[in-house]
PDB file of C-alpha atoms in Angstrom:
ATOM      1  CA  TYR A   1      95.711  83.865 107.343  1.00 76.00           C
ATOM      2  CA  THR A   2      94.670  84.406 103.715  1.00 82.00           C
ATOM      3  CA  ILE A   3      97.147  85.854 101.213  1.00 84.00           C
ATOM      4  CA  LEU A   4      96.083  86.899  97.720  1.00 80.00           C
ATOM      5  CA  GLY A   5      98.745  86.930  95.009  1.00 83.00           C
ATOM      6  CA  ILE A   6      97.923  89.280  92.123  1.00 78.00           C
ATOM      7  CA  GLY A   7      99.762  89.076  88.809  1.00 75.00           C
ATOM      8  CA  LEU A   8      99.070  92.488  87.297  1.00 71.00           C
ATOM      9  CA  TYR A   9      99.849  91.500  83.715  1.00 63.00           C
ATOM     10  CA  ALA A  10      96.799  92.342  81.637  1.00 55.00           C
ATOM     11  CA  PRO A  11      95.864  95.888  80.549  1.00 60.00           C
ATOM     12  CA  ARG A  12      93.605  97.459  83.145  1.00 58.00           C
ATOM     13  CA  THR A  13      90.784  97.957  80.646  1.00 59.00           C
ATOM     14  CA  VAL A  14      89.816  94.266  80.761  1.00 62.00           C
ATOM     15  CA  LYS A  15      86.991  93.012  82.974  1.00 70.00           C
ATOM     16  CA  VAL A  16      89.301  91.002  85.217  1.00 69.00           C
ATOM     17  CA  TYR A  17      89.985  94.196  87.151  1.00 73.00           C
ATOM     18  CA  ASP A  18      86.271  94.685  87.744  1.00 76.00           C
ATOM     19  CA  TYR A  19      86.161  91.192  89.230  1.00 77.00           C
ATOM     20  CA  LEU A  20      89.235  91.976  91.303  1.00 79.00           C
ATOM     21  CA  ASP A  21      87.589  95.092  92.723  1.00 79.00           C
ATOM     22  CA  GLU A  22      84.585  92.982  93.694  1.00 80.00           C
ATOM     23  CA  LEU A  23      86.810  90.329  95.282  1.00 79.00           C
ATOM     24  CA  LEU A  24      88.763  92.874  97.308  1.00 81.00           C
ATOM     25  CA  GLY A  25      85.549  94.317  98.629  1.00 76.00           C
ATOM     26  CA  ASN A  26      83.945  91.032  99.676  1.00 79.00           C
ATOM     27  CA  ALA A  27      86.540  88.315 100.317  1.00 78.00           C
ATOM     28  CA  PRO A  28      88.223  87.977 103.756  1.00 85.00           C
ATOM     29  CA  ILE A  29      91.785  88.700 102.597  1.00 86.00           C
ATOM     30  CA  ASP A  30      94.551  89.441 105.104  1.00 88.00           C
ATOM     31  CA  ALA A  31      97.434  90.237 102.746  1.00 90.00           C
ATOM     32  CA  VAL A  32      98.090  90.958  99.071  1.00 90.00           C
ATOM     33  CA  VAL A  33     101.260  90.254  97.095  1.00 92.00           C
ATOM     34  CA  LEU A  34     101.590  92.475  94.025  1.00 90.00           C
ATOM     35  CA  ARG A  35     103.498  90.262  91.630  1.00 89.00           C
ATOM     36  CA  THR A  36     105.549  92.662  89.533  1.00 88.00           C
ATOM     37  CA  HIS A  37     108.221  90.140  88.486  1.00 87.00           C
ATOM     38  CA  ILE A  38     107.952  88.049  85.330  1.00 82.00           C
ATOM     39  CA  GLY A  39     109.365  84.703  84.171  1.00 79.00           C
ATOM     40  CA  ASN A  40     110.394  82.854  81.022  1.00 77.00           C
ATOM     41  CA  MET A  41     109.398  84.248  77.616  1.00 76.00           C
ATOM     42  CA  THR A  42     109.410  82.590  74.202  1.00 71.00           C
ATOM     43  CA  GLN A  43     109.643  84.037  70.698  1.00 67.00           C
ATOM     44  CA  GLY A  44     106.591  86.039  69.710  1.00 73.00           C
ATOM     45  CA  ASP A  45     106.004  87.350  73.203  1.00 80.00           C
ATOM     46  CA  CYS A  46     109.551  88.210  74.220  1.00 87.00           C
ATOM     47  CA  LYS A  47     110.841  91.694  74.966  1.00 86.00           C
ATOM     48  CA  ILE A  48     114.139  92.819  76.453  1.00 86.00           C
ATOM     49  CA  THR A  49     113.309  93.754  80.017  1.00 89.00           C
ATOM     50  CA  GLY A  50     114.313  93.167  83.598  1.00 89.00           C
ATOM     51  CA  PRO A  51     112.747  90.670  86.002  1.00 90.00           C
ATOM     52  CA  SER A  52     111.119  93.409  88.108  1.00 91.00           C
ATOM     53  CA  VAL A  53     111.271  96.985  86.853  1.00 92.00           C
ATOM     54  CA  TYR A  54     110.732 100.249  88.703  1.00 94.00           C
ATOM     55  CA  ARG A  55     108.887 102.268  86.052  1.00 91.00           C
ATOM     56  CA  ASN A  56     108.219 102.348  82.284  1.00 86.00           C
ATOM     57  CA  ALA A  57     107.826  98.600  81.739  1.00 86.00           C
ATOM     58  CA  THR A  58     108.456  97.694  78.096  1.00 82.00           C
ATOM     59  CA  HIS A  59     106.497  94.439  77.911  1.00 80.00           C
ATOM     60  CA  ARG A  60     102.740  94.761  77.432  1.00 77.00           C
ATOM     61  CA  TYR A  61     102.015  92.275  80.226  1.00 78.00           C
ATOM     62  CA  GLN A  62     104.627  93.487  82.686  1.00 85.00           C
ATOM     63  CA  VAL A  63     103.632  96.039  85.288  1.00 87.00           C
ATOM     64  CA  SER A  64     106.227  98.243  86.912  1.00 91.00           C
ATOM     65  CA  ILE A  65     106.478  98.671  90.673  1.00 94.00           C
ATOM     66  CA  VAL A  66     105.291 102.269  90.344  1.00 94.00           C
ATOM     67  CA  ASP A  67     102.273 101.222  88.251  1.00 90.00           C
ATOM     68  CA  ALA A  68     101.371  98.485  90.736  1.00 90.00           C
ATOM     69  CA  LEU A  69     101.482 100.846  93.708  1.00 93.00           C
ATOM     70  CA  ASP A  70      99.621 103.530  91.752  1.00 91.00           C
ATOM     71  CA  TYR A  71      96.884 100.949  91.180  1.00 88.00           C
ATOM     72  CA  VAL A  72      96.680 100.221  94.910  1.00 90.00           C
ATOM     73  CA  GLN A  73      96.674 103.915  95.757  1.00 91.00           C
ATOM     74  CA  SER A  74      93.797 104.558  93.352  1.00 87.00           C
ATOM     75  CA  ARG A  75      91.780 101.917  95.222  1.00 86.00           C
ATOM     76  CA  GLN A  76      93.192 102.443  98.684  1.00 86.00           C
ATOM     77  CA  ALA A  77      89.839 101.886 100.379  1.00 87.00           C
ATOM     78  CA  LYS A  78      89.597  98.434  98.774  1.00 86.00           C
ATOM     79  CA  PHE A  79      92.982  97.455 100.241  1.00 87.00           C
ATOM     80  CA  SER A  80      92.222  98.867 103.682  1.00 85.00           C
ATOM     81  CA  GLY A  81      93.287  96.584 106.522  1.00 87.00           C
ATOM     82  CA  MET A  82      95.378  94.330 104.273  1.00 88.00           C
ATOM     83  CA  GLN A  83      99.126  93.805 104.480  1.00 91.00           C
ATOM     84  CA  LEU A  84     100.766  94.736 101.179  1.00 92.00           C
ATOM     85  CA  MET A  85     103.866  93.265  99.535  1.00 94.00           C
ATOM     86  CA  VAL A  86     105.726  93.880  96.273  1.00 95.00           C
ATOM     87  CA  SER A  87     107.454  90.925  94.631  1.00 94.00           C
ATOM     88  CA  PHE A  88     110.978  90.373  93.347  1.00 95.00           C
ATOM     89  CA  THR A  89     112.517  87.256  91.815  1.00 94.00           C
ATOM     90  CA  MET A  90     115.989  85.981  92.651  1.00 95.00           C
ATOM     91  CA  ALA A  91     116.367  84.621  89.104  1.00 94.00           C
ATOM     92  CA  ALA A  92     118.908  85.951  86.630  1.00 94.00           C
ATOM     93  CA  PHE A  93     117.551  86.372  83.090  1.00 93.00           C
ATOM     94  CA  TRP A  94     119.434  85.364  79.944  1.00 94.00           C
ATOM     95  CA  GLY A  95     118.265  85.909  76.381  1.00 90.00           C
ATOM     96  CA  ARG A  96     119.072  86.302  72.696  1.00 88.00           C
ATOM     97  CA  PRO A  97     117.904  88.783  70.041  1.00 84.00           C
ATOM     98  CA  LEU A  98     115.813  87.637  67.092  1.00 82.00           C
ATOM     99  CA  LYS A  99     118.822  88.221  64.849  1.00 77.00           C
ATOM    100  CA  LYS A 100     121.947  86.660  66.290  1.00 70.00           C
ATOM    101  CA  TYR A 101     124.819  89.111  66.742  1.00 66.00           C
ATOM    102  CA  ASP A 102     122.514  92.115  66.341  1.00 67.00           C
ATOM    103  CA  GLU A 103     124.664  95.054  67.438  1.00 72.00           C
ATOM    104  CA  GLN A 104     121.700  97.128  68.617  1.00 72.00           C
ATOM    105  CA  PHE A 105     119.678  95.479  71.361  1.00 74.00           C
ATOM    106  CA  PRO A 106     117.929  98.171  73.432  1.00 76.00           C
ATOM    107  CA  ILE A 107     115.347  97.778  76.158  1.00 82.00           C
ATOM    108  CA  GLY A 108     111.965  96.851  74.708  1.00 83.00           C
ATOM    109  CA  LYS A 109     113.300  95.214  71.544  1.00 84.00           C
ATOM    110  CA  ASP A 110     111.950  91.809  70.508  1.00 86.00           C
ATOM    111  CA  CYS A 111     113.980  88.814  71.602  1.00 88.00           C
ATOM    112  CA  ALA A 112     114.056  85.166  70.548  1.00 88.00           C
ATOM    113  CA  VAL A 113     114.053  83.804  74.077  1.00 87.00           C
ATOM    114  CA  LEU A 114     114.361  84.961  77.675  1.00 88.00           C
ATOM    115  CA  PHE A 115     114.851  82.358  80.395  1.00 91.00           C
ATOM    116  CA  GLU A 116     115.496  82.181  84.128  1.00 93.00           C
ATOM    117  CA  SER A 117     118.728  80.882  85.603  1.00 94.00           C
ATOM    118  CA  HIS A 118     120.717  80.750  88.859  1.00 93.00           C
ATOM    119  CA  MET A 119     122.762  83.626  90.221  1.00 92.00           C
ATOM    120  CA  LYS A 120     125.909  81.533  89.814  1.00 90.00           C
ATOM    121  CA  SER A 121     125.344  81.731  86.036  1.00 91.00           C
ATOM    122  CA  VAL A 122     126.313  85.405  86.336  1.00 91.00           C
ATOM    123  CA  CYS A 123     129.133  85.242  88.849  1.00 88.00           C
ATOM    124  CA  LEU A 124     131.041  82.512  86.982  1.00 84.00           C
ATOM    125  CA  THR A 125     130.925  84.166  83.549  1.00 84.00           C
ATOM    126  CA  TYR A 126     132.912  87.030  82.069  1.00 78.00           C
ATOM    127  CA  LYS A 127     133.094  90.094  84.291  1.00 82.00           C
ATOM    128  CA  MET A 128     131.138  92.120  81.723  1.00 81.00           C
ATOM    129  CA  TYR A 129     127.977  90.139  82.477  1.00 85.00           C
ATOM    130  CA  ILE A 130     127.858  91.620  85.972  1.00 86.00           C
ATOM    131  CA  GLY A 131     126.261  94.480  84.038  1.00 86.00           C
ATOM    132  CA  ASN A 132     125.313  98.085  84.711  1.00 89.00           C
ATOM    133  CA  VAL A 133     122.184  99.758  86.058  1.00 91.00           C
ATOM    134  CA  VAL A 134     119.602 100.589  83.384  1.00 89.00           C
ATOM    135  CA  PRO A 135     117.720 103.866  84.101  1.00 86.00           C
ATOM    136  CA  ASP A 136     113.949 103.821  84.760  1.00 87.00           C
ATOM    137  CA  LEU A 137     113.805 100.025  84.968  1.00 88.00           C
ATOM    138  CA  HIS A 138     116.665 100.083  87.498  1.00 93.00           C
ATOM    139  CA  VAL A 139     117.944  96.558  86.879  1.00 92.00           C
ATOM    140  CA  MET A 140     121.424  95.242  86.188  1.00 93.00           C
ATOM    141  CA  MET A 141     121.840  94.465  82.497  1.00 92.00           C
ATOM    142  CA  HIS A 142     124.494  93.736  79.874  1.00 90.00           C
ATOM    143  CA  TYR A 143     124.377  92.840  76.175  1.00 88.00           C
ATOM    144  CA  ASN A 144     127.334  91.166  74.477  1.00 87.00           C
ATOM    145  CA  ALA A 145     126.971  91.878  70.752  1.00 83.00           C
ATOM    146  CA  SER A 146     129.829  89.561  69.748  1.00 82.00           C
ATOM    147  CA  ARG A 147     128.121  86.589  71.413  1.00 85.00           C
ATOM    148  CA  GLY A 148     124.536  87.679  70.856  1.00 85.00           C
ATOM    149  CA  VAL A 149     123.617  87.221  74.517  1.00 89.00           C
ATOM    150  CA  PHE A 150     122.111  89.529  77.139  1.00 90.00           C
ATOM    151  CA  ASN A 151     121.454  89.131  80.832  1.00 92.00           C
ATOM    152  CA  ALA A 152     119.430  91.040  83.410  1.00 93.00           C
ATOM    153  CA  TYR A 153     118.857  90.629  87.128  1.00 94.00           C
ATOM    154  CA  ASP A 154     118.341  92.444  90.404  1.00 95.00           C
ATOM    155  CA  ASN A 155     121.186  92.653  92.875  1.00 94.00           C
ATOM    156  CA  ASP A 156     120.881  93.770  96.486  1.00 94.00           C
ATOM    157  CA  LEU A 157     121.483  97.422  95.574  1.00 94.00           C
ATOM    158  CA  THR A 158     118.824  97.638  92.842  1.00 96.00           C
ATOM    159  CA  ILE A 159     116.232  96.003  95.086  1.00 96.00           C
ATOM    160  CA  LYS A 160     117.017  98.343  97.974  1.00 96.00           C
ATOM    161  CA  TRP A 161     116.898 101.360  95.649  1.00 96.00           C
ATOM    162  CA  LYS A 162     113.488 100.341  94.320  1.00 96.00           C
ATOM    163  CA  ILE A 163     112.089  99.750  97.790  1.00 97.00           C
ATOM    164  CA  CYS A 164     113.415 103.093  99.018  1.00 96.00           C
ATOM    165  CA  SER A 165     112.238 105.053  95.964  1.00 96.00           C
ATOM    166  CA  ALA A 166     108.799 103.432  95.952  1.00 97.00           C
ATOM    167  CA  THR A 167     108.374 104.195  99.655  1.00 96.00           C
ATOM    168  CA  LYS A 168     109.209 107.857  99.041  1.00 96.00           C
ATOM    169  CA  GLU A 169     106.961 108.038  95.984  1.00 95.00           C
ATOM    170  CA  HIS A 170     104.031 106.433  97.835  1.00 95.00           C
ATOM    171  CA  PRO A 171     104.334 107.744 101.411  1.00 94.00           C
ATOM    172  CA  ASN A 172     100.735 106.824 102.233  1.00 93.00           C
ATOM    173  CA  LEU A 173     101.279 103.129 101.484  1.00 92.00           C
ATOM    174  CA  GLN A 174     103.132 100.800 103.802  1.00 91.00           C
ATOM    175  CA  PHE A 175     104.354  97.673 102.062  1.00 94.00           C
ATOM    176  CA  GLY A 176     106.800  94.846 102.503  1.00 93.00           C
ATOM    177  CA  VAL A 177     108.724  92.693 100.055  1.00 94.00           C
ATOM    178  CA  ALA A 178     108.044  89.146  98.848  1.00 94.00           C
ATOM    179  CA  LEU A 179     111.163  87.448  97.460  1.00 94.00           C
ATOM    180  CA  PHE A 180     110.390  84.639  95.026  1.00 94.00           C
ATOM    181  CA  HIS A 181     112.580  81.805  93.705  1.00 93.00           C
ATOM    182  CA  LEU A 182     115.082  81.732  96.534  1.00 93.00           C
ATOM    183  CA  GLU A 183     116.419  78.521  94.979  1.00 94.00           C
ATOM    184  CA  TYR A 184     118.132  80.706  92.358  1.00 94.00           C
ATOM    185  CA  GLU A 185     120.370  82.229  95.013  1.00 94.00           C
ATOM    186  CA  ASP A 186     123.859  80.762  95.333  1.00 93.00           C
ATOM    187  CA  GLY A 187     123.088  78.764  98.458  1.00 92.00           C
ATOM    188  CA  GLN A 188     126.119  76.511  97.907  1.00 92.00           C
ATOM    189  CA  LYS A 189     128.394  79.550  97.596  1.00 92.00           C
ATOM    190  CA  VAL A 190     129.742  78.531  94.193  1.00 91.00           C
ATOM    191  CA  CYS A 191     130.477  82.211  93.563  1.00 91.00           C
ATOM    192  CA  LEU A 192     133.343  82.005  96.048  1.00 90.00           C
ATOM    193  CA  HIS A 193     135.225  79.626  93.767  1.00 84.00           C
ATOM    194  CA  LYS A 194     138.417  80.694  92.071  1.00 69.00           C
ATOM    195  CA  GLY A 195     137.774  82.724  88.950  1.00 71.00           C
ATOM    196  CA  SER A 196     134.515  84.292  90.041  1.00 76.00           C
ATOM    197  CA  ASP A 197     134.142  87.999  89.202  1.00 79.00           C
ATOM    198  CA  PHE A 198     131.167  88.410  91.517  1.00 86.00           C
ATOM    199  CA  ARG A 199     132.206  86.797  94.771  1.00 89.00           C
ATOM    200  CA  ARG A 200     129.873  88.867  96.928  1.00 88.00           C
ATOM    201  CA  ALA A 201     126.918  87.128  95.261  1.00 90.00           C
ATOM    202  CA  ALA A 202     127.740  83.950  97.204  1.00 92.00           C
ATOM    203  CA  GLY A 203     125.117  82.698  99.629  1.00 93.00           C
ATOM    204  CA  TYR A 204     121.745  84.350 100.165  1.00 93.00           C
ATOM    205  CA  TYR A 205     123.229  87.810  99.801  1.00 91.00           C
ATOM    206  CA  ARG A 206     120.096  89.542  98.523  1.00 93.00           C
ATOM    207  CA  LEU A 207     117.829  88.035 101.145  1.00 93.00           C
ATOM    208  CA  GLU A 208     120.126  89.089 103.984  1.00 92.00           C
ATOM    209  CA  ALA A 209     120.816  92.580 102.631  1.00 94.00           C
ATOM    210  CA  VAL A 210     117.194  93.393 101.791  1.00 95.00           C
ATOM    211  CA  SER A 211     115.895  92.083 105.120  1.00 95.00           C
ATOM    212  CA  LYS A 212     118.338  94.241 107.085  1.00 96.00           C
ATOM    213  CA  TYR A 213     117.616  97.281 104.911  1.00 96.00           C
ATOM    214  CA  ILE A 214     113.866  97.109 105.459  1.00 95.00           C
ATOM    215  CA  LYS A 215     114.193  96.633 109.221  1.00 94.00           C
ATOM    216  CA  ASN A 216     116.943  99.204 109.798  1.00 94.00           C
ATOM    217  CA  VAL A 217     116.190 101.882 107.188  1.00 95.00           C
ATOM    218  CA  ILE A 218     112.673 101.690 105.746  1.00 94.00           C
ATOM    219  CA  ARG A 219     111.056 100.923 109.110  1.00 93.00           C
ATOM    220  CA  ASP A 220     113.034 103.650 110.864  1.00 92.00           C
ATOM    221  CA  PRO A 221     110.452 106.103 112.291  1.00 90.00           C
ATOM    222  CA  GLY A 222     112.595 108.935 110.949  1.00 91.00           C
ATOM    223  CA  PHE A 223     112.774 107.642 107.372  1.00 92.00           C
ATOM    224  CA  PHE A 224     110.821 110.568 105.921  1.00 91.00           C
ATOM    225  CA  THR A 225     112.501 113.238 108.053  1.00 89.00           C
ATOM    226  CA  LYS A 226     116.153 112.219 107.829  1.00 87.00           C
ATOM    227  CA  ASN A 227     116.434 112.963 104.095  1.00 84.00           C
ATOM    228  CA  ILE A 228     117.759 109.468 103.427  1.00 86.00           C
ATOM    229  CA  SER A 229     119.257 109.066  99.964  1.00 89.00           C
ATOM    230  CA  CYS A 230     118.174 106.033  97.957  1.00 90.00           C
TER     231      CYS A 230
END
């Protein structure tokens, strides 16, 4: 069983996509993972963003889920017969602006650093860091101007929303989900400890919730006829 992982970072004008087209047409590939999540960033190539965004990615090397599936749809014949998966990371992102204590820190602005951490780094901090949903990108995010720190991550609800919305937006594509970095989940259930503001993040809560959602909702034969709300 051969699985090809594709990191769709570079602009599509480069020749690597020509080579990819050739590979898809000739290599015996059984499944493809579209890697839409990103990892650590350092100064000079750091933008405020989420780990896996739905649309309108702000980093030049980050592809949104919509862009990735649009790419597949434009070459659907090349992907014929292959299982398709979209990636998410279980990491929580933390970062700082270039200017410490910058009061304005919108999506897409340059940052000094962005690094991956465990889910327990969110649930054991101030309640504000649990964050709010950012439109378009559809990730959880919060910026604390007084401390000069931001965080971003996917919870179970943002992942399910993105899967549901992408399925509706690309009804001709059937795809699954590849969850990376499961070690960043709170497997030891530290989030249940006294003082946690995010107790439901204990355990492998995203893995369990997303798995059930795909099997019970997305794979429901009546998904497109029941007018299911994402």
